Amino acid sequence: MEAGPEVGVVVLSAGASRRMAGGPKALLSIHGAPMVQQVVARARAAGVSEAVVAIAPPHGDWIRTEWGQTPAAAGVLWAWNANPELGMLSSVQCALPLLSSRVEGALVWPVDIPLVAVSTVGAVIGAGKGSAGALVVPTWQGRGGHPLWLPRTLFAEALALAPALGLRALRERHPVVRLPVEDEAILRDVDTPEELQAA
């Protein structure tokens, strides 16, 4: 599904990858490409035009240097989170200001969920664009996964939240569309060497 030029993606890649023996998950190859490249490529194939990758110590510079210089990373913006221990929302808050005023919403997508189908991403975007300011959460067999659609109308509120609250606070205050999809990959974290091998 073509989403047009008004959709962004925030790729969350600020974790320390401790369960992956210390190497950055973003750079691990899966289906022939680094996980960060898989996420960015799938988002772009679904119509996303603006991509921001949130990175942090201890691996952020490594990710930006090794993958950020490749053709696949052309046009990607980098958000530096100096305090990743504050949680996922802190990375979202670092990244959102880098998106242009043209975007009407953004996908929030952890780098360790790299295999979501392009058609699923397009469905999330379509539901978001048609839902008048609602959050959209894809679900598989009733379980919520990623990427999450965050409408522009909630950007300012997301930026003002205490990081410890997480985006869950927005779900408690605003409409949420739970979008059933036939794609188990929305739940498939790749956090350990065993999960990487299985994927």
PDB file of N, CA, C and O in Angstrom, residues 13-45:
ATOM      1  N   SER A  13      16.403   1.711  18.336  1.00  0.00           N
ATOM      2  CA  SER A  13      17.616   0.906  18.291  1.00  0.00           C
ATOM      3  C   SER A  13      18.608   1.379  19.347  1.00  0.00           C
ATOM      4  O   SER A  13      19.808   1.450  19.105  1.00  0.00           O
ATOM      5  N   ALA A  14      18.084   1.696  20.531  1.00  0.00           N
ATOM      6  CA  ALA A  14      18.918   2.270  21.589  1.00  0.00           C
ATOM      7  C   ALA A  14      19.245   1.283  22.696  1.00  0.00           C
ATOM      8  O   ALA A  14      19.859   1.655  23.692  1.00  0.00           O
ATOM      9  N   GLY A  15      18.858   0.028  22.526  1.00  0.00           N
ATOM     10  CA  GLY A  15      19.104  -0.953  23.580  1.00  0.00           C
ATOM     11  C   GLY A  15      20.558  -1.385  23.645  1.00  0.00           C
ATOM     12  O   GLY A  15      21.327  -1.235  22.687  1.00  0.00           O
ATOM     13  N   ALA A  16      20.930  -1.940  24.777  1.00  0.00           N
ATOM     14  CA  ALA A  16      22.318  -2.370  24.984  1.00  0.00           C
ATOM     15  C   ALA A  16      22.586  -3.776  24.458  1.00  0.00           C
ATOM     16  O   ALA A  16      23.734  -4.222  24.459  1.00  0.00           O
ATOM     17  N   SER A  17      21.544  -4.490  24.019  1.00  0.00           N
ATOM     18  CA  SER A  17      21.700  -5.833  23.424  1.00  0.00           C
ATOM     19  C   SER A  17      22.414  -6.803  24.362  1.00  0.00           C
ATOM     20  O   SER A  17      23.191  -7.643  23.913  1.00  0.00           O
ATOM     21  N   ARG A  18      22.135  -6.715  25.651  1.00  0.00           N
ATOM     22  CA  ARG A  18      22.856  -7.560  26.606  1.00  0.00           C
ATOM     23  C   ARG A  18      22.609  -9.045  26.371  1.00  0.00           C
ATOM     24  O   ARG A  18      23.498  -9.869  26.561  1.00  0.00           O
ATOM     25  N   ARG A  19      21.388  -9.400  25.947  1.00  0.00           N
ATOM     26  CA  ARG A  19      21.094 -10.825  25.734  1.00  0.00           C
ATOM     27  C   ARG A  19      21.664 -11.335  24.419  1.00  0.00           C
ATOM     28  O   ARG A  19      21.579 -12.518  24.110  1.00  0.00           O
ATOM     29  N   MET A  20      22.248 -10.444  23.622  1.00  0.00           N
ATOM     30  CA  MET A  20      22.858 -10.835  22.363  1.00  0.00           C
ATOM     31  C   MET A  20      24.378 -10.836  22.500  1.00  0.00           C
ATOM     32  O   MET A  20      25.105 -10.538  21.576  1.00  0.00           O
ATOM     33  N   ALA A  21      24.868 -11.133  23.708  1.00  0.00           N
ATOM     34  CA  ALA A  21      26.305 -11.236  23.981  1.00  0.00           C
ATOM     35  C   ALA A  21      27.033  -9.936  23.690  1.00  0.00           C
ATOM     36  O   ALA A  21      28.204  -9.942  23.316  1.00  0.00           O
ATOM     37  N   GLY A  22      26.331  -8.811  23.838  1.00  0.00           N
ATOM     38  CA  GLY A  22      27.000  -7.525  23.769  1.00  0.00           C
ATOM     39  C   GLY A  22      27.055  -6.869  22.417  1.00  0.00           C
ATOM     40  O   GLY A  22      27.394  -5.691  22.325  1.00  0.00           O
ATOM     41  N   GLY A  23      26.772  -7.582  21.327  1.00  0.00           N
ATOM     42  CA  GLY A  23      26.787  -6.954  20.011  1.00  0.00           C
ATOM     43  C   GLY A  23      25.480  -6.253  19.736  1.00  0.00           C
ATOM     44  O   GLY A  23      24.433  -6.653  20.236  1.00  0.00           O
ATOM     45  N   PRO A  24      25.512  -5.181  18.942  1.00  0.00           N
ATOM     46  CA  PRO A  24      24.267  -4.461  18.658  1.00  0.00           C
ATOM     47  C   PRO A  24      23.323  -5.285  17.790  1.00  0.00           C
ATOM     48  O   PRO A  24      23.686  -5.731  16.702  1.00  0.00           O
ATOM     49  N   LYS A  25      22.112  -5.472  18.268  1.00  0.00           N
ATOM     50  CA  LYS A  25      21.124  -6.245  17.507  1.00  0.00           C
ATOM     51  C   LYS A  25      20.872  -5.628  16.138  1.00  0.00           C
ATOM     52  O   LYS A  25      20.617  -6.335  15.170  1.00  0.00           O
ATOM     53  N   ALA A  26      20.921  -4.314  16.077  1.00  0.00           N
ATOM     54  CA  ALA A  26      20.602  -3.625  14.823  1.00  0.00           C
ATOM     55  C   ALA A  26      21.464  -4.103  13.665  1.00  0.00           C
ATOM     56  O   ALA A  26      21.027  -4.087  12.510  1.00  0.00           O
ATOM     57  N   LEU A  27      22.706  -4.539  13.964  1.00  0.00           N
ATOM     58  CA  LEU A  27      23.640  -4.915  12.906  1.00  0.00           C
ATOM     59  C   LEU A  27      23.654  -6.406  12.616  1.00  0.00           C
ATOM     60  O   LEU A  27      24.328  -6.847  11.680  1.00  0.00           O
ATOM     61  N   LEU A  28      22.919  -7.186  13.386  1.00  0.00           N
ATOM     62  CA  LEU A  28      22.894  -8.622  13.137  1.00  0.00           C
ATOM     63  C   LEU A  28      22.131  -8.930  11.854  1.00  0.00           C
ATOM     64  O   LEU A  28      21.059  -8.375  11.604  1.00  0.00           O
ATOM     65  N   SER A  29      22.691  -9.809  11.055  1.00  0.00           N
ATOM     66  CA  SER A  29      22.091 -10.128   9.767  1.00  0.00           C
ATOM     67  C   SER A  29      20.948 -11.110   9.935  1.00  0.00           C
ATOM     68  O   SER A  29      21.062 -12.122  10.637  1.00  0.00           O
ATOM     69  N   ILE A  30      19.835 -10.783   9.283  1.00  0.00           N
ATOM     70  CA  ILE A  30      18.679 -11.664   9.274  1.00  0.00           C
ATOM     71  C   ILE A  30      18.093 -11.626   7.861  1.00  0.00           C
ATOM     72  O   ILE A  30      17.878 -10.558   7.297  1.00  0.00           O
ATOM     73  N   HIS A  31      17.948 -12.771   7.257  1.00  0.00           N
ATOM     74  CA  HIS A  31      17.499 -12.856   5.862  1.00  0.00           C
ATOM     75  C   HIS A  31      18.379 -12.017   4.945  1.00  0.00           C
ATOM     76  O   HIS A  31      17.913 -11.392   4.012  1.00  0.00           O
ATOM     77  N   GLY A  32      19.674 -11.990   5.258  1.00  0.00           N
ATOM     78  CA  GLY A  32      20.636 -11.371   4.361  1.00  0.00           C
ATOM     79  C   GLY A  32      20.878  -9.893   4.532  1.00  0.00           C
ATOM     80  O   GLY A  32      21.603  -9.294   3.738  1.00  0.00           O
ATOM     81  N   ALA A  33      20.312  -9.278   5.569  1.00  0.00           N
ATOM     82  CA  ALA A  33      20.520  -7.846   5.778  1.00  0.00           C
ATOM     83  C   ALA A  33      20.459  -7.538   7.269  1.00  0.00           C
ATOM     84  O   ALA A  33      19.785  -8.254   8.020  1.00  0.00           O
ATOM     85  N   PRO A  34      21.154  -6.491   7.721  1.00  0.00           N
ATOM     86  CA  PRO A  34      21.074  -6.125   9.132  1.00  0.00           C
ATOM     87  C   PRO A  34      19.630  -5.845   9.554  1.00  0.00           C
ATOM     88  O   PRO A  34      18.824  -5.376   8.747  1.00  0.00           O
ATOM     89  N   MET A  35      19.323  -6.089  10.808  1.00  0.00           N
ATOM     90  CA  MET A  35      17.948  -5.907  11.273  1.00  0.00           C
ATOM     91  C   MET A  35      17.481  -4.473  11.059  1.00  0.00           C
ATOM     92  O   MET A  35      16.334  -4.239  10.681  1.00  0.00           O
ATOM     93  N   VAL A  36      18.352  -3.503  11.304  1.00  0.00           N
ATOM     94  CA  VAL A  36      17.928  -2.113  11.113  1.00  0.00           C
ATOM     95  C   VAL A  36      17.573  -1.851   9.655  1.00  0.00           C
ATOM     96  O   VAL A  36      16.619  -1.127   9.344  1.00  0.00           O
ATOM     97  N   GLN A  37      18.312  -2.476   8.742  1.00  0.00           N
ATOM     98  CA  GLN A  37      18.013  -2.312   7.318  1.00  0.00           C
ATOM     99  C   GLN A  37      16.695  -2.985   6.962  1.00  0.00           C
ATOM    100  O   GLN A  37      15.905  -2.451   6.159  1.00  0.00           O
ATOM    101  N   GLN A  38      16.425  -4.144   7.549  1.00  0.00           N
ATOM    102  CA  GLN A  38      15.155  -4.822   7.295  1.00  0.00           C
ATOM    103  C   GLN A  38      13.978  -3.922   7.678  1.00  0.00           C
ATOM    104  O   GLN A  38      13.003  -3.787   6.938  1.00  0.00           O
ATOM    105  N   VAL A  39      14.066  -3.295   8.853  1.00  0.00           N
ATOM    106  CA  VAL A  39      12.967  -2.457   9.322  1.00  0.00           C
ATOM    107  C   VAL A  39      12.802  -1.234   8.422  1.00  0.00           C
ATOM    108  O   VAL A  39      11.685  -0.923   7.980  1.00  0.00           O
ATOM    109  N   VAL A  40      13.888  -0.536   8.129  1.00  0.00           N
ATOM    110  CA  VAL A  40      13.802   0.667   7.304  1.00  0.00           C
ATOM    111  C   VAL A  40      13.302   0.325   5.909  1.00  0.00           C
ATOM    112  O   VAL A  40      12.433   1.019   5.351  1.00  0.00           O
ATOM    113  N   ALA A  41      13.810  -0.767   5.332  1.00  0.00           N
ATOM    114  CA  ALA A  41      13.399  -1.144   3.976  1.00  0.00           C
ATOM    115  C   ALA A  41      11.923  -1.508   3.920  1.00  0.00           C
ATOM    116  O   ALA A  41      11.215  -1.140   2.970  1.00  0.00           O
ATOM    117  N   ARG A  42      11.442  -2.227   4.922  1.00  0.00           N
ATOM    118  CA  ARG A  42      10.034  -2.619   4.921  1.00  0.00           C
ATOM    119  C   ARG A  42       9.135  -1.404   5.120  1.00  0.00           C
ATOM    120  O   ARG A  42       8.063  -1.303   4.507  1.00  0.00           O
ATOM    121  N   ALA A  43       9.563  -0.491   5.968  1.00  0.00           N
ATOM    122  CA  ALA A  43       8.786   0.737   6.151  1.00  0.00           C
ATOM    123  C   ALA A  43       8.721   1.532   4.853  1.00  0.00           C
ATOM    124  O   ALA A  43       7.649   1.990   4.437  1.00  0.00           O
ATOM    125  N   ARG A  44       9.853   1.672   4.197  1.00  0.00           N
ATOM    126  CA  ARG A  44       9.878   2.433   2.939  1.00  0.00           C
ATOM    127  C   ARG A  44       9.047   1.748   1.863  1.00  0.00           C
ATOM    128  O   ARG A  44       8.358   2.418   1.078  1.00  0.00           O
ATOM    129  N   ALA A  45       9.102   0.433   1.820  1.00  0.00           N
ATOM    130  CA  ALA A  45       8.322  -0.286   0.815  1.00  0.00           C
ATOM    131  C   ALA A  45       6.826  -0.101   1.027  1.00  0.00           C
ATOM    132  O   ALA A  45       6.039  -0.200   0.076  1.00  0.00           O
TER     133      ALA A  45
END
